[in-house]
Coordinates of N, CA and C in Angstrom, one line a residue:
G1 N 0.8 -1.0 -0.2 CA -0.1 -0.1 -0.1 C 1.1 1.4 0.0
K2 N 0.2 2.5 0.4 CA 0.6 3.6 0.2 C 1.9 3.7 1.2
R3 N 1.3 3.4 2.5 CA 2.5 3.4 3.6 C 3.6 2.8 3.2
Q4 N 3.2 1.6 2.8 CA 4.6 0.6 2.8 C 5.4 1.3 1.8
D5 N 4.9 1.9 0.6 CA 5.5 2.6 -0.5 C 6.5 3.8 0.4
R6 N 6.0 4.6 1.0 CA 6.5 5.7 1.7 C 7.7 4.9 2.6
H7 N 7.5 4.1 3.0 CA 8.4 3.7 4.0 C 9.8 3.5 3.1
H8 N 9.3 2.3 1.8 CA 10.5 1.6 1.3 C 11.2 3.1 0.5
D9 N 10.3 4.4 0.0 CA 11.2 5.6 -0.5 C 12.0 6.0 0.8
N10 N 11.4 6.1 1.9 CA 12.3 6.6 2.8 C 13.5 6.1 3.3
R11 N 13.2 4.6 3.1 CA 14.8 3.7 3.4 C 15.6 3.9 2.2
T12 N 15.2 4.0 1.1 CA 15.8 4.1 -0.2 C 16.8 5.7 -0.3
S13 N 16.2 6.7 0.2 CA 16.6 7.9 0.4 C 17.7 8.0 1.4
V14 N 17.2 7.1 2.9 CA 18.5 7.2 3.7 C 19.5 6.2 3.2
T15 N 19.4 5.1 2.9 CA 20.5 4.4 2.2 C 21.5 5.2 1.0
E16 N 20.7 6.0 -0.1 CA 21.0 6.8 -0.4 C 22.1 8.3 -0.2
S17 N 21.4 8.7 0.5 CA 22.3 9.8 1.5 C 23.3 9.4 2.3
L18 N 23.4 8.3 2.9 CA 24.4 7.3 3.5 C 25.8 7.1 2.7
S19 N 25.2 6.4 1.6 CA 26.3 6.0 0.8 C 27.1 7.5 0.3
K20 N 26.2 8.5 -0.1 CA 27.1 9.8 -0.9 C 27.8 10.1 0.5
A21 N 27.4 9.8 1.7 CA 28.2 10.8 2.6 C 29.5 10.0 3.2
L22 N 29.5 8.6 2.9 CA 30.4 7.6 3.2 C 31.3 7.5 1.7
L23 N 31.0 7.7 0.8 CA 32.0 7.4 -0.5 C 33.1 7.9 -0.5
P24 N 33.4 9.3 -0.2 CA 35.0 9.7 0.1 C 35.6 9.1 1.4
F25 N 35.1 8.6 2.1 CA 35.9 7.8 3.0 C 36.2 6.0 3.1
H26 N 35.2 5.6 2.4 CA 35.3 4.3 2.4 C 34.5 3.4 1.3
P27 N 35.6 2.5 0.5 CA 35.6 2.2 -0.8 C 34.5 1.3 -1.2
Q28 N 33.7 0.9 -0.2 CA 32.7 -0.3 -0.4 C 31.3 0.7 0.1
A29 N 31.4 2.1 0.1 CA 30.2 3.0 0.8 C 28.8 2.4 0.2
V30 N 28.7 2.0 -0.8 CA 27.2 1.6 -1.1 C 26.9 0.1 -0.1
E31 N 27.8 -0.8 -0.1 CA 27.2 -1.6 0.9 C 27.4 -1.3 2.1
L32 N 28.3 -0.4 2.4 CA 28.4 0.1 4.1 C 27.0 0.6 4.6
A33 N 26.4 1.5 3.5 CA 25.2 2.3 3.7 C 24.6 1.6 3.7
R34 N 23.7 0.3 3.0 CA 22.8 -0.9 3.0 C 23.0 -1.4 4.3
Q35 N 23.9 -1.9 4.7 CA 24.0 -2.2 6.1 C 23.8 -1.4 7.2
I36 N 24.2 -0.2 7.1 CA 23.9 0.7 8.5 C 22.4 1.0 8.4
E37 N 21.8 0.9 7.0 CA 20.1 1.3 7.2 C 19.3 0.1 7.5
E38 N 19.9 -1.2 7.3 CA 19.5 -2.4 7.7 C 19.2 -2.4 9.2
A39 N 20.2 -2.1 10.0 CA 20.5 -2.0 11.3 C 19.6 -1.4 11.9
L40 N 19.5 0.2 11.3 CA 19.0 1.2 11.7 C 17.3 0.6 11.7
F41 N 17.1 0.4 10.5 CA 15.1 -0.2 10.6 C 15.3 -1.2 11.4
A42 N 16.0 -2.1 11.6 CA 15.9 -3.3 12.8 C 15.5 -2.6 14.1
L43 N 16.6 -1.7 14.2 CA 16.6 -1.0 15.8 C 15.3 -0.6 15.9
H44 N 14.8 0.2 15.3 CA 13.8 0.7 15.2 C 12.4 0.0 15.0
G45 N 12.3 -1.5 15.4 CA 11.2 -2.0 15.1 C 10.9 -2.3 13.8
Q46 N 11.4 -2.1 12.8 CA 11.3 -2.6 11.4 C 9.8 -1.3 10.8
T47 N 10.1 0.0 11.6 CA 9.3 0.7 11.0 C 10.0 2.3 11.0
V48 N 9.4 3.0 9.9 CA 10.1 4.0 9.7 C 9.4 5.3 10.2
G49 N 9.3 5.5 11.5 CA 8.7 6.5 11.6 C 9.6 7.8 12.6
A50 N 9.1 8.1 13.3 CA 9.8 10.2 13.3 C 11.0 9.7 14.4
A51 N 11.3 8.5 15.1 CA 12.5 8.1 15.7 C 13.4 7.7 14.6
Y52 N 13.4 6.8 13.6 CA 13.9 6.4 13.0 C 14.9 7.6 11.8
R53 N 13.8 8.5 11.5 CA 14.1 9.7 10.6 C 14.7 10.5 11.4
Q54 N 14.8 10.6 12.7 CA 15.7 11.7 13.3 C 17.1 10.9 13.5
H55 N 17.1 9.7 13.9 CA 18.1 8.9 14.1 C 18.9 8.8 12.9
A56 N 18.5 8.6 11.3 CA 19.3 8.6 10.3 C 19.7 10.0 10.2
R57 N 18.9 11.2 10.3 CA 19.4 12.5 10.1 C 20.9 12.4 10.9
S58 N 20.7 11.8 12.2 CA 21.8 12.6 13.5 C 22.9 11.8 13.0
L59 N 22.9 10.0 12.5 CA 24.1 9.4 11.7 C 24.7 10.2 11.1
L60 N 23.8 10.6 9.7 CA 24.4 11.7 8.5 C 25.1 12.9 9.1
F61 N 24.8 13.5 9.6 CA 25.0 14.9 10.3 C 26.6 14.6 11.0
N62 N 26.8 13.1 11.4 CA 27.9 12.9 12.2 C 28.7 12.4 11.4
I63 N 28.3 11.7 10.5 CA 29.1 11.0 9.4 C 29.8 12.3 8.5
R64 N 29.0 13.4 8.1 CA 29.4 14.4 7.2 C 30.5 15.3 8.3
D65 N 30.5 15.5 9.2 CA 31.2 16.5 10.2 C 32.7 16.0 10.4
G66 N 33.4 17.0 9.8 CA 34.9 16.8 9.6 C 35.4 16.0 10.9
K67 N 35.0 16.3 12.3 CA 35.5 16.5 13.3 C 35.3 14.7 13.6
N68 N 34.9 14.0 13.1 CA 33.9 12.4 13.3 C 35.0 11.4 12.6
E69 N 36.3 11.6 12.5 CA 36.9 10.9 11.8 C 37.0 9.5 12.1
R70 N 36.9 9.0 13.7 CA 36.7 7.4 14.0 C 35.2 7.2 13.6
L71 N 34.0 7.8 13.4 CA 32.8 7.6 12.8 C 32.9 6.8 11.2
R72 N 33.9 7.6 10.7 CA 33.9 7.2 9.6 C 34.6 6.0 9.4

């Protein structure tokens, strides 16, 4: 249904954003991004709610932050 499509679109968007953020730092950025998103989805009870989206934004912010080299 529409809700499931929205969840898939959100998950795809998160995976793509993570991949782009990781690409300069990791040769397997696409695969790593997929694994991170799957873990995030599982952590949030396989739902794409506000907590999932906030957690994804936080991860992206921290990956992009030049001061967080250990995270990358």
